PDB file of C-alpha atoms in Angstrom:
ATOM      1  CA  UNK A   1     -66.514-121.613  22.868  1.00 50.00           C
ATOM      2  CA  UNK A   2     -69.594-122.384  20.898  1.00 55.00           C
ATOM      3  CA  UNK A   3     -72.114-124.001  23.243  1.00 60.00           C
ATOM      4  CA  UNK A   4     -75.539-124.569  21.729  1.00 58.00           C
ATOM      5  CA  UNK A   5     -78.708-123.792  23.740  1.00 62.00           C
ATOM      6  CA  UNK A   6     -81.078-126.720  24.094  1.00 60.00           C
ATOM      7  CA  UNK A   7     -83.563-124.655  22.081  1.00 57.00           C
ATOM      8  CA  UNK A   8     -81.115-124.149  19.243  1.00 58.00           C
ATOM      9  CA  UNK A   9     -80.210-127.811  19.434  1.00 54.00           C
ATOM     10  CA  UNK A  10     -83.805-128.866  18.741  1.00 53.00           C
ATOM     11  CA  UNK A  11     -83.868-126.812  15.598  1.00 57.00           C
ATOM     12  CA  UNK A  12     -80.584-128.029  14.304  1.00 62.00           C
ATOM     13  CA  UNK A  13     -79.735-131.440  12.886  1.00 69.00           C
ATOM     14  CA  UNK A  14     -77.848-132.342  16.014  1.00 78.00           C
ATOM     15  CA  UNK A  15     -81.080-133.298  17.735  1.00 82.00           C
ATOM     16  CA  UNK A  16     -80.993-136.757  16.174  1.00 84.00           C
ATOM     17  CA  UNK A  17     -77.387-137.075  17.238  1.00 84.00           C
ATOM     18  CA  UNK A  18     -78.384-136.136  20.759  1.00 88.00           C
ATOM     19  CA  UNK A  19     -81.103-138.822  20.843  1.00 90.00           C
ATOM     20  CA  UNK A  20     -78.604-141.386  19.575  1.00 91.00           C
ATOM     21  CA  UNK A  21     -76.088-140.310  22.231  1.00 92.00           C
ATOM     22  CA  UNK A  22     -78.644-140.643  25.005  1.00 94.00           C
ATOM     23  CA  UNK A  23     -79.682-144.122  23.831  1.00 95.00           C
ATOM     24  CA  UNK A  24     -76.067-145.303  23.575  1.00 95.00           C
ATOM     25  CA  UNK A  25     -75.149-143.857  26.944  1.00 95.00           C
ATOM     26  CA  UNK A  26     -78.210-145.459  28.536  1.00 96.00           C
ATOM     27  CA  UNK A  27     -77.048-148.836  27.191  1.00 96.00           C
ATOM     28  CA  UNK A  28     -73.578-148.083  28.484  1.00 95.00           C
ATOM     29  CA  UNK A  29     -75.024-147.330  31.901  1.00 96.00           C
ATOM     30  CA  UNK A  30     -76.543-150.832  31.902  1.00 95.00           C
ATOM     31  CA  UNK A  31     -73.107-152.222  30.988  1.00 94.00           C
ATOM     32  CA  UNK A  32     -71.522-150.271  33.874  1.00 95.00           C
ATOM     33  CA  UNK A  33     -74.125-151.796  36.193  1.00 94.00           C
ATOM     34  CA  UNK A  34     -73.227-155.271  34.910  1.00 92.00           C
ATOM     35  CA  UNK A  35     -69.556-154.511  35.703  1.00 92.00           C
ATOM     36  CA  UNK A  36     -70.504-153.777  39.322  1.00 94.00           C
ATOM     37  CA  UNK A  37     -72.464-157.045  39.580  1.00 92.00           C
ATOM     38  CA  UNK A  38     -69.694-159.060  37.989  1.00 90.00           C
ATOM     39  CA  UNK A  39     -67.017-157.585  40.260  1.00 92.00           C
ATOM     40  CA  UNK A  40     -69.133-158.679  43.239  1.00 91.00           C
ATOM     41  CA  UNK A  41     -69.482-162.148  41.737  1.00 88.00           C
ATOM     42  CA  UNK A  42     -65.767-162.382  41.007  1.00 89.00           C
ATOM     43  CA  UNK A  43     -64.817-161.358  44.542  1.00 90.00           C
ATOM     44  CA  UNK A  44     -67.169-164.027  45.894  1.00 87.00           C
ATOM     45  CA  UNK A  45     -65.585-166.660  43.647  1.00 86.00           C
ATOM     46  CA  UNK A  46     -62.011-165.679  44.508  1.00 88.00           C
ATOM     47  CA  UNK A  47     -61.686-163.924  47.839  1.00 87.00           C
ATOM     48  CA  UNK A  48     -58.376-162.091  47.912  1.00 85.00           C
ATOM     49  CA  UNK A  49     -56.998-158.827  49.213  1.00 83.00           C
ATOM     50  CA  UNK A  50     -57.564-155.818  46.940  1.00 84.00           C
ATOM     51  CA  UNK A  51     -61.274-156.560  46.503  1.00 88.00           C
ATOM     52  CA  UNK A  52     -62.408-153.319  48.192  1.00 91.00           C
ATOM     53  CA  UNK A  53     -60.523-151.027  45.768  1.00 92.00           C
ATOM     54  CA  UNK A  54     -61.982-152.993  42.855  1.00 93.00           C
ATOM     55  CA  UNK A  55     -65.529-152.559  44.149  1.00 94.00           C
ATOM     56  CA  UNK A  56     -64.867-148.842  44.660  1.00 95.00           C
ATOM     57  CA  UNK A  57     -63.561-148.483  41.081  1.00 94.00           C
ATOM     58  CA  UNK A  58     -66.601-150.292  39.714  1.00 95.00           C
ATOM     59  CA  UNK A  59     -68.948-148.061  41.730  1.00 95.00           C
ATOM     60  CA  UNK A  60     -67.115-144.884  40.633  1.00 95.00           C
ATOM     61  CA  UNK A  61     -67.349-145.998  37.029  1.00 95.00           C
ATOM     62  CA  UNK A  62     -71.102-146.498  37.415  1.00 96.00           C
ATOM     63  CA  UNK A  63     -71.523-143.019  38.899  1.00 96.00           C
ATOM     64  CA  UNK A  64     -69.402-141.549  36.091  1.00 96.00           C
ATOM     65  CA  UNK A  65     -71.576-143.300  33.484  1.00 96.00           C
ATOM     66  CA  UNK A  66     -74.690-141.901  35.145  1.00 96.00           C
ATOM     67  CA  UNK A  67     -73.275-138.355  35.171  1.00 95.00           C
ATOM     68  CA  UNK A  68     -72.333-138.597  31.490  1.00 95.00           C
ATOM     69  CA  UNK A  69     -75.835-139.839  30.673  1.00 95.00           C
ATOM     70  CA  UNK A  70     -77.408-136.952  32.608  1.00 95.00           C
ATOM     71  CA  UNK A  71     -75.162-134.482  30.813  1.00 94.00           C
ATOM     72  CA  UNK A  72     -76.207-135.924  27.462  1.00 93.00           C
ATOM     73  CA  UNK A  73     -79.881-135.513  28.432  1.00 92.00           C
ATOM     74  CA  UNK A  74     -79.692-131.931  29.684  1.00 89.00           C
ATOM     75  CA  UNK A  75     -77.184-130.803  27.053  1.00 78.00           C
TER      76      UNK A  75
ATOM     77  CA  UNK B   1     -60.208-218.560  60.000  1.00 50.00           C
ATOM     78  CA  UNK B   2     -60.412-215.048  58.400  1.00 49.00           C
ATOM     79  CA  UNK B   3     -61.927-212.126  60.326  1.00 49.00           C
ATOM     80  CA  UNK B   4     -65.202-211.641  58.483  1.00 53.00           C
ATOM     81  CA  UNK B   5     -66.781-209.207  60.905  1.00 53.00           C
ATOM     82  CA  UNK B   6     -63.886-206.778  61.515  1.00 51.00           C
ATOM     83  CA  UNK B   7     -64.837-203.119  60.866  1.00 56.00           C
ATOM     84  CA  UNK B   8     -63.146-201.139  58.090  1.00 54.00           C
ATOM     85  CA  UNK B   9     -61.841-198.511  60.580  1.00 55.00           C
ATOM     86  CA  UNK B  10     -60.057-201.220  62.574  1.00 56.00           C
ATOM     87  CA  UNK B  11     -58.408-202.562  59.416  1.00 54.00           C
ATOM     88  CA  UNK B  12     -57.303-199.051  58.412  1.00 53.00           C
ATOM     89  CA  UNK B  13     -55.890-198.374  61.889  1.00 54.00           C
ATOM     90  CA  UNK B  14     -53.974-201.630  61.838  1.00 54.00           C
ATOM     91  CA  UNK B  15     -52.660-200.845  58.367  1.00 51.00           C
ATOM     92  CA  UNK B  16     -51.550-197.365  59.497  1.00 52.00           C
ATOM     93  CA  UNK B  17     -49.512-198.786  62.365  1.00 51.00           C
ATOM     94  CA  UNK B  18     -48.233-201.838  60.548  1.00 53.00           C
ATOM     95  CA  UNK B  19     -44.449-201.445  60.097  1.00 52.00           C
ATOM     96  CA  UNK B  20     -44.519-203.602  56.970  1.00 52.00           C
ATOM     97  CA  UNK B  21     -46.988-201.111  55.390  1.00 50.00           C
ATOM     98  CA  UNK B  22     -44.748-198.155  56.335  1.00 50.00           C
ATOM     99  CA  UNK B  23     -41.842-199.963  54.707  1.00 48.00           C
ATOM    100  CA  UNK B  24     -43.956-200.436  51.580  1.00 57.00           C
ATOM    101  CA  UNK B  25     -44.758-196.700  51.540  1.00 55.00           C
ATOM    102  CA  UNK B  26     -41.070-195.818  51.661  1.00 60.00           C
ATOM    103  CA  UNK B  27     -40.478-198.276  48.853  1.00 64.00           C
ATOM    104  CA  UNK B  28     -43.327-196.716  46.899  1.00 61.00           C
ATOM    105  CA  UNK B  29     -41.800-193.269  47.415  1.00 58.00           C
ATOM    106  CA  UNK B  30     -38.440-194.534  46.220  1.00 62.00           C
ATOM    107  CA  UNK B  31     -40.066-196.105  43.190  1.00 62.00           C
ATOM    108  CA  UNK B  32     -41.843-192.884  42.260  1.00 58.00           C
ATOM    109  CA  UNK B  33     -38.656-190.893  42.686  1.00 56.00           C
ATOM    110  CA  UNK B  34     -36.794-193.287  40.418  1.00 57.00           C
ATOM    111  CA  UNK B  35     -39.574-193.107  37.850  1.00 54.00           C
ATOM    112  CA  UNK B  36     -40.077-189.351  37.856  1.00 51.00           C
ATOM    113  CA  UNK B  37     -36.825-188.010  39.237  1.00 48.00           C
ATOM    114  CA  UNK B  38     -35.958-187.140  42.809  1.00 45.00           C
ATOM    115  CA  UNK B  39     -36.959-183.678  43.956  1.00 44.00           C
ATOM    116  CA  UNK B  40     -34.050-181.392  44.751  1.00 43.00           C
ATOM    117  CA  UNK B  41     -35.765-179.647  47.597  1.00 43.00           C
ATOM    118  CA  UNK B  42     -37.193-182.700  49.275  1.00 51.00           C
ATOM    119  CA  UNK B  43     -40.667-183.084  50.733  1.00 61.00           C
ATOM    120  CA  UNK B  44     -43.300-180.407  50.709  1.00 70.00           C
ATOM    121  CA  UNK B  45     -43.212-178.802  54.150  1.00 74.00           C
ATOM    122  CA  UNK B  46     -46.414-177.231  55.396  1.00 80.00           C
ATOM    123  CA  UNK B  47     -45.798-174.032  57.393  1.00 79.00           C
ATOM    124  CA  UNK B  48     -47.281-174.033  60.875  1.00 75.00           C
ATOM    125  CA  UNK B  49     -48.141-170.340  61.104  1.00 77.00           C
ATOM    126  CA  UNK B  50     -48.105-167.056  59.208  1.00 77.00           C
ATOM    127  CA  UNK B  51     -44.556-166.242  60.346  1.00 77.00           C
ATOM    128  CA  UNK B  52     -43.263-169.450  58.859  1.00 77.00           C
ATOM    129  CA  UNK B  53     -45.189-168.783  55.636  1.00 78.00           C
ATOM    130  CA  UNK B  54     -43.476-165.399  55.251  1.00 78.00           C
ATOM    131  CA  UNK B  55     -40.053-167.039  55.416  1.00 79.00           C
ATOM    132  CA  UNK B  56     -40.839-169.474  52.561  1.00 80.00           C
ATOM    133  CA  UNK B  57     -39.268-168.702  49.150  1.00 82.00           C
ATOM    134  CA  UNK B  58     -42.000-167.776  46.684  1.00 83.00           C
ATOM    135  CA  UNK B  59     -44.352-166.442  49.343  1.00 85.00           C
ATOM    136  CA  UNK B  60     -45.597-162.907  48.696  1.00 83.00           C
ATOM    137  CA  UNK B  61     -47.848-160.385  50.438  1.00 84.00           C
ATOM    138  CA  UNK B  62     -48.393-158.547  47.159  1.00 86.00           C
ATOM    139  CA  UNK B  63     -52.074-158.966  46.111  1.00 87.00           C
ATOM    140  CA  UNK B  64     -51.010-158.566  42.459  1.00 90.00           C
ATOM    141  CA  UNK B  65     -48.386-161.324  42.600  1.00 91.00           C
ATOM    142  CA  UNK B  66     -48.488-163.891  39.801  1.00 93.00           C
ATOM    143  CA  UNK B  67     -46.780-166.589  41.830  1.00 93.00           C
ATOM    144  CA  UNK B  68     -47.576-167.077  45.491  1.00 92.00           C
ATOM    145  CA  UNK B  69     -46.417-170.064  47.513  1.00 91.00           C
ATOM    146  CA  UNK B  70     -48.607-170.772  50.543  1.00 90.00           C
ATOM    147  CA  UNK B  71     -50.469-167.481  50.148  1.00 89.00           C
ATOM    148  CA  UNK B  72     -52.045-165.743  53.111  1.00 85.00           C
ATOM    149  CA  UNK B  73     -55.697-164.667  53.083  1.00 82.00           C
ATOM    150  CA  UNK B  74     -56.816-166.532  49.995  1.00 87.00           C
ATOM    151  CA  UNK B  75     -60.234-168.088  49.874  1.00 87.00           C
ATOM    152  CA  UNK B  76     -62.395-169.359  47.061  1.00 86.00           C
ATOM    153  CA  UNK B  77     -65.837-170.780  46.470  1.00 82.00           C
ATOM    154  CA  UNK B  78     -66.333-174.429  47.568  1.00 81.00           C
ATOM    155  CA  UNK B  79     -63.105-174.501  49.527  1.00 85.00           C
ATOM    156  CA  UNK B  80     -63.064-177.085  52.323  1.00 87.00           C
ATOM    157  CA  UNK B  81     -62.219-175.655  55.754  1.00 86.00           C
ATOM    158  CA  UNK B  82     -59.317-178.127  56.066  1.00 87.00           C
ATOM    159  CA  UNK B  83     -58.013-177.486  52.571  1.00 89.00           C
ATOM    160  CA  UNK B  84     -54.694-175.644  52.419  1.00 89.00           C
ATOM    161  CA  UNK B  85     -53.845-173.440  49.430  1.00 92.00           C
ATOM    162  CA  UNK B  86     -50.309-174.222  48.338  1.00 93.00           C
ATOM    163  CA  UNK B  87     -49.955-172.276  45.105  1.00 94.00           C
ATOM    164  CA  UNK B  88     -51.880-169.243  43.837  1.00 94.00           C
ATOM    165  CA  UNK B  89     -50.985-168.454  40.234  1.00 95.00           C
ATOM    166  CA  UNK B  90     -51.861-165.910  37.577  1.00 95.00           C
ATOM    167  CA  UNK B  91     -50.572-165.257  34.087  1.00 96.00           C
ATOM    168  CA  UNK B  92     -47.223-163.500  33.973  1.00 96.00           C
ATOM    169  CA  UNK B  93     -47.693-159.697  34.098  1.00 95.00           C
ATOM    170  CA  UNK B  94     -45.965-159.346  30.710  1.00 95.00           C
ATOM    171  CA  UNK B  95     -49.074-160.854  29.099  1.00 95.00           C
ATOM    172  CA  UNK B  96     -50.839-157.566  29.917  1.00 96.00           C
ATOM    173  CA  UNK B  97     -48.418-155.476  27.860  1.00 96.00           C
ATOM    174  CA  UNK B  98     -50.624-155.372  24.773  1.00 96.00           C
ATOM    175  CA  UNK B  99     -53.664-153.796  26.411  1.00 96.00           C
ATOM    176  CA  UNK B 100     -51.544-151.494  28.590  1.00 97.00           C
ATOM    177  CA  UNK B 101     -49.866-150.031  25.484  1.00 97.00           C
ATOM    178  CA  UNK B 102     -53.237-149.708  23.757  1.00 96.00           C
ATOM    179  CA  UNK B 103     -54.663-147.976  26.840  1.00 97.00           C
ATOM    180  CA  UNK B 104     -51.896-145.345  26.759  1.00 96.00           C
ATOM    181  CA  UNK B 105     -52.758-144.780  23.112  1.00 95.00           C
ATOM    182  CA  UNK B 106     -56.436-144.367  23.989  1.00 95.00           C
ATOM    183  CA  UNK B 107     -55.615-141.894  26.784  1.00 95.00           C
ATOM    184  CA  UNK B 108     -53.582-139.580  24.526  1.00 94.00           C
ATOM    185  CA  UNK B 109     -55.798-139.988  21.443  1.00 92.00           C
ATOM    186  CA  UNK B 110     -58.189-137.048  22.217  1.00 89.00           C
ATOM    187  CA  UNK B 111     -55.223-134.661  22.250  1.00 87.00           C
ATOM    188  CA  UNK B 112     -54.367-135.638  18.669  1.00 86.00           C
ATOM    189  CA  UNK B 113     -57.955-136.005  17.494  1.00 82.00           C
ATOM    190  CA  UNK B 114     -58.842-132.424  18.483  1.00 76.00           C
ATOM    191  CA  UNK B 115     -56.667-131.091  15.643  1.00 78.00           C
ATOM    192  CA  UNK B 116     -58.845-132.850  13.080  1.00 76.00           C
ATOM    193  CA  UNK B 117     -61.100-130.505  11.043  1.00 75.00           C
ATOM    194  CA  UNK B 118     -64.111-132.648  12.002  1.00 71.00           C
ATOM    195  CA  UNK B 119     -64.141-131.172  15.502  1.00 70.00           C
ATOM    196  CA  UNK B 120     -64.492-127.599  14.236  1.00 71.00           C
ATOM    197  CA  UNK B 121     -67.852-128.424  12.679  1.00 76.00           C
ATOM    198  CA  UNK B 122     -69.514-129.843  15.810  1.00 78.00           C
ATOM    199  CA  UNK B 123     -70.728-127.776  18.769  1.00 80.00           C
ATOM    200  CA  UNK B 124     -68.568-127.713  21.886  1.00 83.00           C
ATOM    201  CA  UNK B 125     -71.297-129.532  23.860  1.00 83.00           C
ATOM    202  CA  UNK B 126     -70.880-132.553  21.659  1.00 85.00           C
ATOM    203  CA  UNK B 127     -67.124-132.481  21.508  1.00 87.00           C
ATOM    204  CA  UNK B 128     -67.028-132.302  25.310  1.00 90.00           C
ATOM    205  CA  UNK B 129     -69.508-135.188  25.477  1.00 92.00           C
ATOM    206  CA  UNK B 130     -67.377-137.156  23.013  1.00 91.00           C
ATOM    207  CA  UNK B 131     -64.239-136.622  25.061  1.00 92.00           C
ATOM    208  CA  UNK B 132     -65.782-137.640  28.395  1.00 94.00           C
ATOM    209  CA  UNK B 133     -67.443-140.644  26.762  1.00 94.00           C
ATOM    210  CA  UNK B 134     -64.120-141.652  25.208  1.00 94.00           C
ATOM    211  CA  UNK B 135     -62.396-141.586  28.624  1.00 95.00           C
ATOM    212  CA  UNK B 136     -65.272-143.537  30.122  1.00 95.00           C
ATOM    213  CA  UNK B 137     -64.846-146.271  27.501  1.00 95.00           C
ATOM    214  CA  UNK B 138     -61.063-146.201  28.028  1.00 96.00           C
ATOM    215  CA  UNK B 139     -61.545-146.721  31.742  1.00 95.00           C
ATOM    216  CA  UNK B 140     -63.933-149.628  31.084  1.00 94.00           C
ATOM    217  CA  UNK B 141     -61.434-151.195  28.662  1.00 95.00           C
ATOM    218  CA  UNK B 142     -58.587-150.959  31.193  1.00 95.00           C
ATOM    219  CA  UNK B 143     -60.744-152.148  34.073  1.00 94.00           C
ATOM    220  CA  UNK B 144     -62.159-155.135  32.194  1.00 92.00           C
ATOM    221  CA  UNK B 145     -58.714-156.298  31.048  1.00 94.00           C
ATOM    222  CA  UNK B 146     -57.354-155.902  34.549  1.00 94.00           C
ATOM    223  CA  UNK B 147     -60.237-157.879  36.036  1.00 92.00           C
ATOM    224  CA  UNK B 148     -59.777-160.661  33.488  1.00 92.00           C
ATOM    225  CA  UNK B 149     -56.107-160.942  34.429  1.00 94.00           C
ATOM    226  CA  UNK B 150     -56.636-160.547  38.179  1.00 93.00           C
ATOM    227  CA  UNK B 151     -59.399-163.113  38.562  1.00 92.00           C
ATOM    228  CA  UNK B 152     -58.229-165.703  36.030  1.00 93.00           C
ATOM    229  CA  UNK B 153     -56.220-167.762  38.460  1.00 94.00           C
ATOM    230  CA  UNK B 154     -54.870-171.236  38.952  1.00 95.00           C
ATOM    231  CA  UNK B 155     -54.977-172.655  42.444  1.00 95.00           C
ATOM    232  CA  UNK B 156     -53.217-175.712  43.771  1.00 94.00           C
ATOM    233  CA  UNK B 157     -54.325-176.998  47.163  1.00 93.00           C
ATOM    234  CA  UNK B 158     -53.275-180.089  49.060  1.00 90.00           C
ATOM    235  CA  UNK B 159     -56.313-181.903  47.637  1.00 90.00           C
ATOM    236  CA  UNK B 160     -57.268-180.303  44.318  1.00 92.00           C
ATOM    237  CA  UNK B 161     -56.218-178.120  41.433  1.00 93.00           C
ATOM    238  CA  UNK B 162     -58.397-175.288  40.116  1.00 92.00           C
ATOM    239  CA  UNK B 163     -58.421-173.431  36.859  1.00 93.00           C
ATOM    240  CA  UNK B 164     -60.579-170.287  37.013  1.00 91.00           C
ATOM    241  CA  UNK B 165     -61.001-168.453  33.722  1.00 89.00           C
ATOM    242  CA  UNK B 166     -62.922-165.205  33.283  1.00 85.00           C
ATOM    243  CA  UNK B 167     -62.972-164.813  29.507  1.00 81.00           C
ATOM    244  CA  UNK B 168     -65.000-161.636  29.766  1.00 78.00           C
ATOM    245  CA  UNK B 169     -67.380-160.045  32.231  1.00 75.00           C
ATOM    246  CA  UNK B 170     -70.249-162.396  31.504  1.00 78.00           C
ATOM    247  CA  UNK B 171     -68.486-165.684  30.827  1.00 84.00           C
ATOM    248  CA  UNK B 172     -66.454-167.672  33.350  1.00 85.00           C
ATOM    249  CA  UNK B 173     -65.262-171.250  33.486  1.00 88.00           C
ATOM    250  CA  UNK B 174     -64.081-173.061  36.611  1.00 89.00           C
ATOM    251  CA  UNK B 175     -62.461-176.469  36.306  1.00 90.00           C
ATOM    252  CA  UNK B 176     -61.170-178.549  39.179  1.00 89.00           C
ATOM    253  CA  UNK B 177     -59.675-181.976  39.597  1.00 91.00           C
ATOM    254  CA  UNK B 178     -58.392-183.993  42.523  1.00 91.00           C
ATOM    255  CA  UNK B 179     -54.644-184.361  42.880  1.00 91.00           C
ATOM    256  CA  UNK B 180     -54.935-188.140  42.812  1.00 89.00           C
ATOM    257  CA  UNK B 181     -56.609-187.932  39.388  1.00 90.00           C
ATOM    258  CA  UNK B 182     -53.560-186.294  37.819  1.00 91.00           C
ATOM    259  CA  UNK B 183     -51.916-188.660  35.400  1.00 89.00           C
ATOM    260  CA  UNK B 184     -49.349-186.536  33.644  1.00 91.00           C
ATOM    261  CA  UNK B 185     -47.828-183.068  33.973  1.00 93.00           C
ATOM    262  CA  UNK B 186     -46.119-181.382  31.018  1.00 94.00           C
ATOM    263  CA  UNK B 187     -44.211-178.102  31.161  1.00 95.00           C
ATOM    264  CA  UNK B 188     -44.054-176.042  27.982  1.00 94.00           C
ATOM    265  CA  UNK B 189     -41.807-172.989  27.632  1.00 93.00           C
ATOM    266  CA  UNK B 190     -41.492-171.789  24.050  1.00 90.00           C
ATOM    267  CA  UNK B 191     -40.102-168.628  22.546  1.00 92.00           C
ATOM    268  CA  UNK B 192     -37.416-166.125  23.437  1.00 93.00           C
ATOM    269  CA  UNK B 193     -39.517-163.923  25.712  1.00 93.00           C
ATOM    270  CA  UNK B 194     -40.898-166.842  27.687  1.00 93.00           C
ATOM    271  CA  UNK B 195     -37.453-168.367  28.114  1.00 94.00           C
ATOM    272  CA  UNK B 196     -35.985-165.045  29.184  1.00 94.00           C
ATOM    273  CA  UNK B 197     -38.736-164.267  31.681  1.00 94.00           C
ATOM    274  CA  UNK B 198     -39.199-167.898  32.752  1.00 94.00           C
ATOM    275  CA  UNK B 199     -42.904-168.293  32.203  1.00 95.00           C
ATOM    276  CA  UNK B 200     -44.822-170.950  30.306  1.00 95.00           C
ATOM    277  CA  UNK B 201     -47.684-173.430  30.319  1.00 95.00           C
ATOM    278  CA  UNK B 202     -48.251-176.401  32.580  1.00 95.00           C
ATOM    279  CA  UNK B 203     -50.519-178.966  30.944  1.00 95.00           C
ATOM    280  CA  UNK B 204     -52.103-181.428  33.325  1.00 94.00           C
ATOM    281  CA  UNK B 205     -53.666-184.643  32.069  1.00 93.00           C
ATOM    282  CA  UNK B 206     -56.291-185.993  34.433  1.00 90.00           C
ATOM    283  CA  UNK B 207     -58.530-188.998  34.805  1.00 86.00           C
ATOM    284  CA  UNK B 208     -61.437-186.669  35.563  1.00 78.00           C
ATOM    285  CA  UNK B 209     -64.285-185.677  33.248  1.00 78.00           C
ATOM    286  CA  UNK B 210     -62.186-182.814  31.884  1.00 77.00           C
ATOM    287  CA  UNK B 211     -59.137-184.706  30.567  1.00 84.00           C
ATOM    288  CA  UNK B 212     -56.817-181.721  30.367  1.00 90.00           C
ATOM    289  CA  UNK B 213     -56.316-178.660  32.532  1.00 92.00           C
ATOM    290  CA  UNK B 214     -53.931-175.986  31.366  1.00 93.00           C
ATOM    291  CA  UNK B 215     -52.184-173.385  33.507  1.00 94.00           C
ATOM    292  CA  UNK B 216     -51.398-170.785  30.862  1.00 94.00           C
ATOM    293  CA  UNK B 217     -48.409-168.429  30.880  1.00 95.00           C
ATOM    294  CA  UNK B 218     -47.609-168.895  34.565  1.00 96.00           C
ATOM    295  CA  UNK B 219     -44.285-167.893  36.116  1.00 95.00           C
ATOM    296  CA  UNK B 220     -41.808-170.600  37.097  1.00 94.00           C
ATOM    297  CA  UNK B 221     -43.694-173.526  35.548  1.00 95.00           C
ATOM    298  CA  UNK B 222     -40.933-175.981  36.481  1.00 94.00           C
ATOM    299  CA  UNK B 223     -41.422-175.197  40.143  1.00 93.00           C
ATOM    300  CA  UNK B 224     -45.176-175.638  39.794  1.00 94.00           C
ATOM    301  CA  UNK B 225     -44.663-179.039  38.166  1.00 94.00           C
ATOM    302  CA  UNK B 226     -42.361-179.982  41.025  1.00 93.00           C
ATOM    303  CA  UNK B 227     -44.979-179.074  43.621  1.00 93.00           C
ATOM    304  CA  UNK B 228     -47.630-181.054  41.735  1.00 93.00           C
ATOM    305  CA  UNK B 229     -45.335-184.061  41.613  1.00 92.00           C
ATOM    306  CA  UNK B 230     -44.731-183.926  45.331  1.00 91.00           C
ATOM    307  CA  UNK B 231     -48.457-183.615  46.021  1.00 91.00           C
ATOM    308  CA  UNK B 232     -49.130-186.689  43.881  1.00 90.00           C
ATOM    309  CA  UNK B 233     -46.583-188.614  45.880  1.00 89.00           C
ATOM    310  CA  UNK B 234     -48.207-187.488  49.105  1.00 87.00           C
ATOM    311  CA  UNK B 235     -51.644-188.522  47.857  1.00 86.00           C
ATOM    312  CA  UNK B 236     -50.383-191.938  46.861  1.00 85.00           C
ATOM    313  CA  UNK B 237     -48.738-192.428  50.256  1.00 85.00           C
ATOM    314  CA  UNK B 238     -51.937-191.311  52.013  1.00 82.00           C
ATOM    315  CA  UNK B 239     -53.988-193.693  49.918  1.00 82.00           C
ATOM    316  CA  UNK B 240     -51.751-196.603  50.830  1.00 81.00           C
ATOM    317  CA  UNK B 241     -51.886-195.685  54.505  1.00 79.00           C
ATOM    318  CA  UNK B 242     -55.655-195.436  54.370  1.00 75.00           C
ATOM    319  CA  UNK B 243     -55.650-191.750  55.305  1.00 61.00           C
ATOM    320  CA  UNK B 244     -57.742-190.658  52.309  1.00 55.00           C
ATOM    321  CA  UNK B 245     -59.884-187.583  53.134  1.00 50.00           C
TER     322      UNK B 245
END
């Protein structure tokens, strides 16, 4: 396994790639947040059974997006 | 001498109890049946309680059902407290096949992509980041498609019809029309798959601002058209009896 140190990363050309990854993942985090808001709006528009699992999935997805973003930052 | 100062409520009450009006309503019903064809199952019968609902054909407790007759625990925005939901419809599940197959492809793709020479040249940090990002996007793709299917519904109540469309996460369209504004109902089933699985479109022409409402790819469209026809008859009878809500 060839894991780069953050120090090595700065020196190599992958630093730009890292910046790009962080920016894209930050935008994706915003999108994940929009998903959570829209699921809430949808469940208010149509109130049916199964809405709790959907809200849980949306929240889990948001947390996952945040963890991926944090990994990209500290990588 | 005509009654000039009789209140409207009194006139409506008299009309409701007037046997000659009731006879006219029966004649109206007969006329409509002759014009549009008599229903095989007879009048629409409203269940009195949840137990009776469960015994109705077409009723389902499955929250993912595409066809639900007198569904339990369904509510929607702007619903009147007295309004009864008669049909709760979604697109036939087979319409989801395309994105389900694509999702399986997206799930197994990293296993095949890792053999590409490109992945040998990038550090493991990045390849791990790529993989977890790929699965995150896959999950979002599946979730968004599921939400679009789940919340794009067609609702028929005893007073109105609703068409709720979520085209994507940030764009939704809700159309409704009163039952008494329906002018024409057309059922369209085209193609081998639709004929085999009995799903199709119900196109409803209305006298409302939106002239056409379409229930797309719904199961058992003939049965839906039948229910709509019976509701129109009921509305017309209510209008003649002065029981308009």
